[in-house]
């Protein structure tokens, strides 16, 4: 297996919204894409998705040779995998299904083909377990939608080779993604855990009636969120530390932060909370009920509408 | 006290970086600002700060009549408070100091003047405790720097009137800030708690060697952070729920999120972690040491540098 083997032709296995978004991105980067999915209207839905995504991708800039013409479709897995350098797998999130699928893909491709799974929930160690060449299996988990958000989480299983990690990182970086190496398999990979950590406190503060839903959102998007789209928290605290940088932060600000950590909430999505969520929890407080939009009568969340 | 009394003249009490940034913002919004601080070089430092902030404020657009000429300075508190409609207080974060300061400001201003504290740590219930008119005391806590980030957290104490909350919210909104009403006093107000919640998991994942520091930052700024600067998590999950909105989220995605919640880390800034932080924890892993910049030899954090 050569590290320098370039990726020119990609198979998209499973063309739901994640697979379709990957397909659009790869086409926009000038790659050949062959897609496969057993569902009846799969090709039609895929081409519709790519059409809808294309104007944004054009605006962001197409790579040389990029065209929707380079998308082909076949319902047959063995046809789809012929001559591809990388498979982006987006099948159902069921362990048995993934194990069988990866075993099939393993048998149908040379050992140099990277088998990348978009899975958010099935560890690659499980999916690769029946492969003869498990070393080329890897998680390449996008942040939705893949054709717009750069983050890709790269996770290897026990049998994944260091070379596959390196090749995957290099490939995703080469098409403008920002791959990160998740060095240990943890539940939810990383970005979903970070979202969950933030949302846990949001839910707690709403549940405790500290904040309305809209003020909770504003607390993010008009405050720290404005920074988080530019840089991550370590760099932000390094800057916040002034000339002393992260040293200063650790010396002087870790104390207050520890105090906040101790006081953060630990709510649960109890049946009660979930039951009241759409109609009571995630809506404006009763005192402003007169101002809710007609939408709330249909069961939509007036407080959350765009 | 009339709700419609406009705010035209503001006193900045305490002209450290937070007070100076508030001063620059109020000047840019066309208000009269009188600042006071007992420190020897306070006026000079304040005017330097305002000068340095001004180009950005010009670029963002000055309000009618906005000019740095409308900034005056006096070392005397009683002079500073004459005829002001609102005081933005930014004194030292010490309870006894705040109680005395608020008591003095209370005695020096009519009851219609709003006394707004930038405090992140001292509850307004403490600061207002010796005031004769505690009902006009309120927390107006900015997110740093106040002249650029719109979020302001409004918190009342037990003795704060509903009218003061309403007047403060209306005033901050009128100058382009995004005030939120923190309805109960909680440690750290809200935005700092949300930052702490996110950072707790970031620290955990770095400490567990799941991620490098730079990949942890990328996981935020190239992924969910790109959304959080546009909208908050409730609205994002409402959109992620598709046609079913937040209902769909609660039905189908609260399960996985609960799983992640259970698995999130609970690290502590132990003396050991703080000690190794600058030189070992917040730097690139040893294997890539050869690529670190010369800065790392001086004790700066090569992984966190801008």
PDB file of C-alpha atoms in Angstrom, chain A residues 9-264:
ATOM      1  CA  UNK A   9     -12.468   7.784  -7.776  1.00  0.00           C
ATOM      2  CA  UNK A  10     -14.802   7.434  -4.826  1.00  0.00           C
ATOM      3  CA  UNK A  11     -17.725   5.133  -4.119  1.00  0.00           C
ATOM      4  CA  UNK A  12     -20.596   6.458  -2.026  1.00  0.00           C
ATOM      5  CA  UNK A  13     -22.269   3.467  -0.385  1.00  0.00           C
ATOM      6  CA  UNK A  14     -25.648   4.580   0.962  1.00  0.00           C
ATOM      7  CA  UNK A  15     -27.127   7.735  -0.496  1.00  0.00           C
ATOM      8  CA  UNK A  16     -29.251   9.160   2.294  1.00  0.00           C
ATOM      9  CA  UNK A  17     -28.733  12.829   3.188  1.00  0.00           C
ATOM     10  CA  UNK A  18     -25.202  12.215   4.505  1.00  0.00           C
ATOM     11  CA  UNK A  19     -24.128  10.122   1.520  1.00  0.00           C
ATOM     12  CA  UNK A  20     -25.710  12.566  -0.921  1.00  0.00           C
ATOM     13  CA  UNK A  21     -23.953  15.499   0.710  1.00  0.00           C
ATOM     14  CA  UNK A  22     -20.600  13.680   0.528  1.00  0.00           C
ATOM     15  CA  UNK A  23     -21.286  12.942  -3.160  1.00  0.00           C
ATOM     16  CA  UNK A  24     -21.930  16.619  -3.873  1.00  0.00           C
ATOM     17  CA  UNK A  25     -18.724  17.623  -2.108  1.00  0.00           C
ATOM     18  CA  UNK A  26     -16.546  15.062  -3.895  1.00  0.00           C
ATOM     19  CA  UNK A  27     -17.988  16.094  -7.267  1.00  0.00           C
ATOM     20  CA  UNK A  28     -17.273  19.732  -6.469  1.00  0.00           C
ATOM     21  CA  UNK A  29     -13.667  18.784  -5.713  1.00  0.00           C
ATOM     22  CA  UNK A  30     -13.318  17.330  -9.223  1.00  0.00           C
ATOM     23  CA  UNK A  31     -13.439  13.660  -8.312  1.00  0.00           C
ATOM     24  CA  UNK A  32     -15.239  10.764 -10.033  1.00  0.00           C
ATOM     25  CA  UNK A  33     -18.098   9.556  -7.876  1.00  0.00           C
ATOM     26  CA  UNK A  34     -20.032   6.329  -8.224  1.00  0.00           C
ATOM     27  CA  UNK A  35     -22.942   5.917  -5.865  1.00  0.00           C
ATOM     28  CA  UNK A  36     -24.930   2.880  -4.827  1.00  0.00           C
ATOM     29  CA  UNK A  37     -28.013   2.308  -2.704  1.00  0.00           C
ATOM     30  CA  UNK A  38     -30.650  -0.415  -2.876  1.00  0.00           C
ATOM     31  CA  UNK A  39     -33.597   1.933  -2.172  1.00  0.00           C
ATOM     32  CA  UNK A  40     -36.159   2.327  -5.017  1.00  0.00           C
ATOM     33  CA  UNK A  41     -35.814   6.086  -5.631  1.00  0.00           C
ATOM     34  CA  UNK A  42     -32.218   6.356  -4.535  1.00  0.00           C
ATOM     35  CA  UNK A  43     -30.729   7.690  -7.772  1.00  0.00           C
ATOM     36  CA  UNK A  44     -33.455  10.281  -8.270  1.00  0.00           C
ATOM     37  CA  UNK A  45     -33.205  11.521  -4.677  1.00  0.00           C
ATOM     38  CA  UNK A  46     -29.424  11.641  -4.907  1.00  0.00           C
ATOM     39  CA  UNK A  47     -29.396  13.689  -8.097  1.00  0.00           C
ATOM     40  CA  UNK A  48     -32.001  16.040  -6.636  1.00  0.00           C
ATOM     41  CA  UNK A  49     -29.838  16.546  -3.551  1.00  0.00           C
ATOM     42  CA  UNK A  50     -26.726  17.206  -5.612  1.00  0.00           C
ATOM     43  CA  UNK A  51     -28.646  19.690  -7.769  1.00  0.00           C
ATOM     44  CA  UNK A  52     -29.854  21.519  -4.676  1.00  0.00           C
ATOM     45  CA  UNK A  53     -26.386  21.632  -3.137  1.00  0.00           C
ATOM     46  CA  UNK A  54     -24.586  22.648  -6.332  1.00  0.00           C
ATOM     47  CA  UNK A  55     -25.224  26.430  -6.322  1.00  0.00           C
ATOM     48  CA  UNK A  56     -23.647  26.784  -2.871  1.00  0.00           C
ATOM     49  CA  UNK A  57     -20.691  24.670  -3.953  1.00  0.00           C
ATOM     50  CA  UNK A  58     -20.287  26.796  -7.090  1.00  0.00           C
ATOM     51  CA  UNK A  59     -20.337  29.908  -4.937  1.00  0.00           C
ATOM     52  CA  UNK A  60     -17.657  28.437  -2.672  1.00  0.00           C
ATOM     53  CA  UNK A  61     -15.611  27.581  -5.754  1.00  0.00           C
ATOM     54  CA  UNK A  62     -15.431  24.368  -7.787  1.00  0.00           C
ATOM     55  CA  UNK A  63     -12.137  22.522  -8.270  1.00  0.00           C
ATOM     56  CA  UNK A  64     -10.678  22.026 -11.753  1.00  0.00           C
ATOM     57  CA  UNK A  65     -12.696  19.512 -13.745  1.00  0.00           C
ATOM     58  CA  UNK A  66     -15.594  19.480 -11.281  1.00  0.00           C
ATOM     59  CA  UNK A  67     -18.902  18.554 -12.864  1.00  0.00           C
ATOM     60  CA  UNK A  68     -22.082  16.770 -11.895  1.00  0.00           C
ATOM     61  CA  UNK A  69     -21.520  14.659 -15.046  1.00  0.00           C
ATOM     62  CA  UNK A  70     -18.915  12.702 -13.140  1.00  0.00           C
ATOM     63  CA  UNK A  71     -21.593  11.198 -10.908  1.00  0.00           C
ATOM     64  CA  UNK A  72     -22.735   7.714 -11.846  1.00  0.00           C
ATOM     65  CA  UNK A  73     -25.158   5.431 -10.073  1.00  0.00           C
ATOM     66  CA  UNK A  74     -25.672   1.690  -9.842  1.00  0.00           C
ATOM     67  CA  UNK A  75     -27.849  -0.321  -7.532  1.00  0.00           C
ATOM     68  CA  UNK A  76     -25.182  -3.052  -7.440  1.00  0.00           C
ATOM     69  CA  UNK A  77     -22.479  -2.842  -4.793  1.00  0.00           C
ATOM     70  CA  UNK A  78     -19.952  -4.895  -6.773  1.00  0.00           C
ATOM     71  CA  UNK A  79     -20.284  -2.572  -9.782  1.00  0.00           C
ATOM     72  CA  UNK A  80     -19.966   0.525  -7.627  1.00  0.00           C
ATOM     73  CA  UNK A  81     -16.737  -0.601  -6.019  1.00  0.00           C
ATOM     74  CA  UNK A  82     -14.825  -1.299  -9.223  1.00  0.00           C
ATOM     75  CA  UNK A  83     -11.659   0.737  -9.436  1.00  0.00           C
ATOM     76  CA  UNK A  84     -12.390   3.081  -6.535  1.00  0.00           C
ATOM     77  CA  UNK A  85      -9.638   4.461  -4.324  1.00  0.00           C
ATOM     78  CA  UNK A  86     -11.882   5.252  -1.362  1.00  0.00           C
ATOM     79  CA  UNK A  87     -15.321   4.169  -0.217  1.00  0.00           C
ATOM     80  CA  UNK A  88     -17.414   6.597   1.856  1.00  0.00           C
ATOM     81  CA  UNK A  89     -19.901   4.337   3.637  1.00  0.00           C
ATOM     82  CA  UNK A  90     -23.191   5.724   4.943  1.00  0.00           C
ATOM     83  CA  UNK A  91     -25.295   2.642   5.618  1.00  0.00           C
ATOM     84  CA  UNK A  92     -27.827   2.024   8.375  1.00  0.00           C
ATOM     85  CA  UNK A  93     -26.466   2.355  11.914  1.00  0.00           C
ATOM     86  CA  UNK A  94     -26.843  -1.319  12.812  1.00  0.00           C
ATOM     87  CA  UNK A  95     -23.805  -3.347  13.937  1.00  0.00           C
ATOM     88  CA  UNK A  96     -24.743  -6.571  12.086  1.00  0.00           C
ATOM     89  CA  UNK A  97     -25.480  -4.650   8.921  1.00  0.00           C
ATOM     90  CA  UNK A  98     -22.159  -2.794   9.077  1.00  0.00           C
ATOM     91  CA  UNK A  99     -20.163  -5.964   9.760  1.00  0.00           C
ATOM     92  CA  UNK A 100     -21.665  -7.708   6.718  1.00  0.00           C
ATOM     93  CA  UNK A 101     -21.319  -4.620   4.531  1.00  0.00           C
ATOM     94  CA  UNK A 102     -17.662  -4.087   5.437  1.00  0.00           C
ATOM     95  CA  UNK A 103     -16.949  -7.771   4.906  1.00  0.00           C
ATOM     96  CA  UNK A 104     -18.510  -7.517   1.429  1.00  0.00           C
ATOM     97  CA  UNK A 105     -16.654  -4.299   0.579  1.00  0.00           C
ATOM     98  CA  UNK A 106     -13.440  -5.863   1.850  1.00  0.00           C
ATOM     99  CA  UNK A 107     -13.889  -8.800  -0.523  1.00  0.00           C
ATOM    100  CA  UNK A 108     -14.768  -6.583  -3.491  1.00  0.00           C
ATOM    101  CA  UNK A 109     -11.836  -4.131  -3.333  1.00  0.00           C
ATOM    102  CA  UNK A 110      -8.044  -4.354  -3.351  1.00  0.00           C
ATOM    103  CA  UNK A 111      -6.359  -3.796   0.002  1.00  0.00           C
ATOM    104  CA  UNK A 112      -5.209  -0.339  -1.092  1.00  0.00           C
ATOM    105  CA  UNK A 113      -8.778   0.996  -1.167  1.00  0.00           C
ATOM    106  CA  UNK A 114      -9.649   2.971   1.955  1.00  0.00           C
ATOM    107  CA  UNK A 115     -12.974   1.966   3.480  1.00  0.00           C
ATOM    108  CA  UNK A 116     -14.189   5.053   5.364  1.00  0.00           C
ATOM    109  CA  UNK A 117     -17.352   4.911   7.453  1.00  0.00           C
ATOM    110  CA  UNK A 118     -19.491   7.968   8.204  1.00  0.00           C
ATOM    111  CA  UNK A 119     -20.857   6.199  11.261  1.00  0.00           C
ATOM    112  CA  UNK A 120     -21.499   8.277  14.354  1.00  0.00           C
ATOM    113  CA  UNK A 121     -22.438   5.339  16.510  1.00  0.00           C
ATOM    114  CA  UNK A 122     -20.877   2.033  15.362  1.00  0.00           C
ATOM    115  CA  UNK A 123     -17.171   1.775  16.271  1.00  0.00           C
ATOM    116  CA  UNK A 124     -14.943   0.929  13.332  1.00  0.00           C
ATOM    117  CA  UNK A 125     -13.549  -1.889  15.459  1.00  0.00           C
ATOM    118  CA  UNK A 126     -16.955  -3.540  15.118  1.00  0.00           C
ATOM    119  CA  UNK A 127     -17.448  -2.842  11.408  1.00  0.00           C
ATOM    120  CA  UNK A 128     -13.964  -4.074  10.450  1.00  0.00           C
ATOM    121  CA  UNK A 129     -14.175  -7.240  12.545  1.00  0.00           C
ATOM    122  CA  UNK A 130     -14.893  -9.647   9.679  1.00  0.00           C
ATOM    123  CA  UNK A 131     -12.587  -8.048   7.105  1.00  0.00           C
ATOM    124  CA  UNK A 132      -9.509  -9.772   5.691  1.00  0.00           C
ATOM    125  CA  UNK A 133      -7.859  -6.387   5.348  1.00  0.00           C
ATOM    126  CA  UNK A 134      -9.213  -4.485   8.343  1.00  0.00           C
ATOM    127  CA  UNK A 135      -6.147  -2.241   8.372  1.00  0.00           C
ATOM    128  CA  UNK A 136      -7.686   0.001   5.668  1.00  0.00           C
ATOM    129  CA  UNK A 137     -10.963   0.559   7.537  1.00  0.00           C
ATOM    130  CA  UNK A 138     -11.447   3.881   9.301  1.00  0.00           C
ATOM    131  CA  UNK A 139     -14.115   6.248  10.588  1.00  0.00           C
ATOM    132  CA  UNK A 140     -14.419   9.421   8.492  1.00  0.00           C
ATOM    133  CA  UNK A 141     -17.292  11.032  10.378  1.00  0.00           C
ATOM    134  CA  UNK A 142     -18.521  14.345   8.988  1.00  0.00           C
ATOM    135  CA  UNK A 143     -20.285  17.179  10.695  1.00  0.00           C
ATOM    136  CA  UNK A 144     -23.576  17.783   8.964  1.00  0.00           C
ATOM    137  CA  UNK A 145     -23.812  18.776   6.159  1.00  0.00           C
ATOM    138  CA  UNK A 146     -20.491  17.364   4.882  1.00  0.00           C
ATOM    139  CA  UNK A 147     -20.512  19.504   1.752  1.00  0.00           C
ATOM    140  CA  UNK A 148     -20.494  22.698   3.858  1.00  0.00           C
ATOM    141  CA  UNK A 149     -18.927  22.042   7.274  1.00  0.00           C
ATOM    142  CA  UNK A 150     -15.197  21.208   7.086  1.00  0.00           C
ATOM    143  CA  UNK A 151     -14.772  19.039  10.194  1.00  0.00           C
ATOM    144  CA  UNK A 152     -14.131  15.304   9.675  1.00  0.00           C
ATOM    145  CA  UNK A 153     -13.395  13.005  12.603  1.00  0.00           C
ATOM    146  CA  UNK A 154     -10.874  10.278  11.790  1.00  0.00           C
ATOM    147  CA  UNK A 155     -10.956   7.282  14.122  1.00  0.00           C
ATOM    148  CA  UNK A 156      -9.130   4.005  13.722  1.00  0.00           C
ATOM    149  CA  UNK A 157     -10.076   0.679  15.272  1.00  0.00           C
ATOM    150  CA  UNK A 158      -7.701  -1.765  16.898  1.00  0.00           C
ATOM    151  CA  UNK A 159      -6.821  -3.234  13.498  1.00  0.00           C
ATOM    152  CA  UNK A 160      -6.590   0.033  11.558  1.00  0.00           C
ATOM    153  CA  UNK A 161      -3.074   0.823  10.363  1.00  0.00           C
ATOM    154  CA  UNK A 162      -1.277   4.082  11.129  1.00  0.00           C
ATOM    155  CA  UNK A 163      -0.812   4.449   7.375  1.00  0.00           C
ATOM    156  CA  UNK A 164      -4.578   4.404   6.804  1.00  0.00           C
ATOM    157  CA  UNK A 165      -5.035   7.126   9.424  1.00  0.00           C
ATOM    158  CA  UNK A 166      -2.338   9.172   7.723  1.00  0.00           C
ATOM    159  CA  UNK A 167      -3.699   8.593   4.215  1.00  0.00           C
ATOM    160  CA  UNK A 168      -7.241   9.480   5.308  1.00  0.00           C
ATOM    161  CA  UNK A 169      -6.109  12.650   7.083  1.00  0.00           C
ATOM    162  CA  UNK A 170      -4.081  13.670   4.026  1.00  0.00           C
ATOM    163  CA  UNK A 171      -6.911  12.932   1.612  1.00  0.00           C
ATOM    164  CA  UNK A 172      -9.586  14.868   3.514  1.00  0.00           C
ATOM    165  CA  UNK A 173      -7.193  17.782   4.036  1.00  0.00           C
ATOM    166  CA  UNK A 174      -6.362  17.772   0.322  1.00  0.00           C
ATOM    167  CA  UNK A 175      -9.993  18.494  -0.574  1.00  0.00           C
ATOM    168  CA  UNK A 176     -10.366  21.328   1.938  1.00  0.00           C
ATOM    169  CA  UNK A 177     -11.816  19.427   4.861  1.00  0.00           C
ATOM    170  CA  UNK A 178     -10.382  19.836   8.371  1.00  0.00           C
ATOM    171  CA  UNK A 179      -9.710  16.299   9.590  1.00  0.00           C
ATOM    172  CA  UNK A 180      -8.935  15.703  13.256  1.00  0.00           C
ATOM    173  CA  UNK A 181      -7.454  12.519  14.639  1.00  0.00           C
ATOM    174  CA  UNK A 182      -9.591  11.029  17.387  1.00  0.00           C
ATOM    175  CA  UNK A 183      -6.901   8.845  18.915  1.00  0.00           C
ATOM    176  CA  UNK A 184      -9.172   6.697  21.066  1.00  0.00           C
ATOM    177  CA  UNK A 185     -12.635   5.374  20.335  1.00  0.00           C
ATOM    178  CA  UNK A 186     -15.063   7.272  22.566  1.00  0.00           C
ATOM    179  CA  UNK A 187     -18.855   7.288  22.449  1.00  0.00           C
ATOM    180  CA  UNK A 188     -20.097   9.980  20.057  1.00  0.00           C
ATOM    181  CA  UNK A 189     -16.611  10.723  18.714  1.00  0.00           C
ATOM    182  CA  UNK A 190     -15.815  14.346  19.656  1.00  0.00           C
ATOM    183  CA  UNK A 191     -18.018  17.034  18.094  1.00  0.00           C
ATOM    184  CA  UNK A 192     -21.240  15.382  19.231  1.00  0.00           C
ATOM    185  CA  UNK A 193     -19.853  15.133  22.755  1.00  0.00           C
ATOM    186  CA  UNK A 194     -18.987  18.839  22.696  1.00  0.00           C
ATOM    187  CA  UNK A 195     -22.479  19.690  21.460  1.00  0.00           C
ATOM    188  CA  UNK A 196     -23.937  17.485  24.159  1.00  0.00           C
ATOM    189  CA  UNK A 197     -21.800  19.126  26.851  1.00  0.00           C
ATOM    190  CA  UNK A 198     -22.993  22.589  25.855  1.00  0.00           C
ATOM    191  CA  UNK A 199     -26.604  21.536  25.429  1.00  0.00           C
ATOM    192  CA  UNK A 200     -26.715  19.789  28.793  1.00  0.00           C
ATOM    193  CA  UNK A 201     -26.153  23.126  30.520  1.00  0.00           C
ATOM    194  CA  UNK A 202     -28.596  24.872  28.165  1.00  0.00           C
ATOM    195  CA  UNK A 203     -31.309  22.325  29.026  1.00  0.00           C
ATOM    196  CA  UNK A 204     -30.498  22.658  32.720  1.00  0.00           C
ATOM    197  CA  UNK A 205     -30.787  26.448  32.726  1.00  0.00           C
ATOM    198  CA  UNK A 206     -34.065  26.367  30.800  1.00  0.00           C
ATOM    199  CA  UNK A 207     -35.437  23.621  33.010  1.00  0.00           C
ATOM    200  CA  UNK A 208     -34.506  25.631  36.106  1.00  0.00           C
ATOM    201  CA  UNK A 209     -36.287  28.658  34.621  1.00  0.00           C
ATOM    202  CA  UNK A 210     -33.071  30.685  34.642  1.00  0.00           C
ATOM    203  CA  UNK A 211     -33.562  31.495  30.953  1.00  0.00           C
ATOM    204  CA  UNK A 212     -36.157  31.474  28.211  1.00  0.00           C
ATOM    205  CA  UNK A 213     -35.389  29.273  25.213  1.00  0.00           C
ATOM    206  CA  UNK A 214     -34.674  32.246  22.983  1.00  0.00           C
ATOM    207  CA  UNK A 215     -32.412  33.888  25.572  1.00  0.00           C
ATOM    208  CA  UNK A 216     -30.541  30.579  25.941  1.00  0.00           C
ATOM    209  CA  UNK A 217     -29.905  30.592  22.205  1.00  0.00           C
ATOM    210  CA  UNK A 218     -28.876  34.259  22.292  1.00  0.00           C
ATOM    211  CA  UNK A 219     -26.445  33.499  25.124  1.00  0.00           C
ATOM    212  CA  UNK A 220     -24.595  31.297  22.642  1.00  0.00           C
ATOM    213  CA  UNK A 221     -24.968  33.001  19.291  1.00  0.00           C
ATOM    214  CA  UNK A 222     -24.478  36.626  20.449  1.00  0.00           C
ATOM    215  CA  UNK A 223     -21.729  35.733  22.913  1.00  0.00           C
ATOM    216  CA  UNK A 224     -19.185  32.890  22.923  1.00  0.00           C
ATOM    217  CA  UNK A 225     -20.562  31.434  19.676  1.00  0.00           C
ATOM    218  CA  UNK A 226     -19.228  34.464  17.827  1.00  0.00           C
ATOM    219  CA  UNK A 227     -15.746  33.396  18.879  1.00  0.00           C
ATOM    220  CA  UNK A 228     -16.169  29.637  18.483  1.00  0.00           C
ATOM    221  CA  UNK A 229     -16.671  29.955  14.743  1.00  0.00           C
ATOM    222  CA  UNK A 230     -13.239  31.600  14.549  1.00  0.00           C
ATOM    223  CA  UNK A 231     -11.152  29.633  17.007  1.00  0.00           C
ATOM    224  CA  UNK A 232     -11.385  26.928  19.621  1.00  0.00           C
ATOM    225  CA  UNK A 233     -11.475  27.409  23.394  1.00  0.00           C
ATOM    226  CA  UNK A 234      -7.793  26.662  24.052  1.00  0.00           C
ATOM    227  CA  UNK A 235      -6.633  29.369  21.709  1.00  0.00           C
ATOM    228  CA  UNK A 236      -9.329  31.729  23.024  1.00  0.00           C
ATOM    229  CA  UNK A 237      -8.163  31.245  26.609  1.00  0.00           C
ATOM    230  CA  UNK A 238      -4.568  31.608  25.462  1.00  0.00           C
ATOM    231  CA  UNK A 239      -5.501  35.015  24.041  1.00  0.00           C
ATOM    232  CA  UNK A 240      -7.659  35.857  27.078  1.00  0.00           C
ATOM    233  CA  UNK A 241      -4.603  35.238  29.240  1.00  0.00           C
ATOM    234  CA  UNK A 242      -2.932  38.306  27.693  1.00  0.00           C
ATOM    235  CA  UNK A 243       0.839  38.272  27.636  1.00  0.00           C
ATOM    236  CA  UNK A 244       0.882  35.290  29.974  1.00  0.00           C
ATOM    237  CA  UNK A 245      -1.278  33.259  27.596  1.00  0.00           C
ATOM    238  CA  UNK A 246      -2.610  29.893  28.697  1.00  0.00           C
ATOM    239  CA  UNK A 247      -0.164  30.004  31.645  1.00  0.00           C
ATOM    240  CA  UNK A 248      -2.007  33.014  33.003  1.00  0.00           C
ATOM    241  CA  UNK A 249      -5.346  31.352  32.361  1.00  0.00           C
ATOM    242  CA  UNK A 250      -4.316  28.257  34.277  1.00  0.00           C
ATOM    243  CA  UNK A 251      -2.977  30.295  37.188  1.00  0.00           C
ATOM    244  CA  UNK A 252      -5.800  32.798  37.525  1.00  0.00           C
ATOM    245  CA  UNK A 253      -8.904  31.608  35.710  1.00  0.00           C
ATOM    246  CA  UNK A 254      -8.948  27.881  36.367  1.00  0.00           C
ATOM    247  CA  UNK A 255     -10.189  28.648  39.894  1.00  0.00           C
ATOM    248  CA  UNK A 256     -13.409  30.382  38.842  1.00  0.00           C
ATOM    249  CA  UNK A 257     -13.909  27.797  36.109  1.00  0.00           C
ATOM    250  CA  UNK A 258     -13.637  24.977  38.649  1.00  0.00           C
ATOM    251  CA  UNK A 259     -16.337  26.724  40.677  1.00  0.00           C
ATOM    252  CA  UNK A 260     -18.580  26.823  37.617  1.00  0.00           C
ATOM    253  CA  UNK A 261     -17.834  23.189  36.787  1.00  0.00           C
ATOM    254  CA  UNK A 262     -19.011  22.178  40.267  1.00  0.00           C
ATOM    255  CA  UNK A 263     -22.263  24.070  39.811  1.00  0.00           C
ATOM    256  CA  UNK A 264     -23.147  22.909  36.277  1.00  0.00           C
TER     257      UNK A 264
END
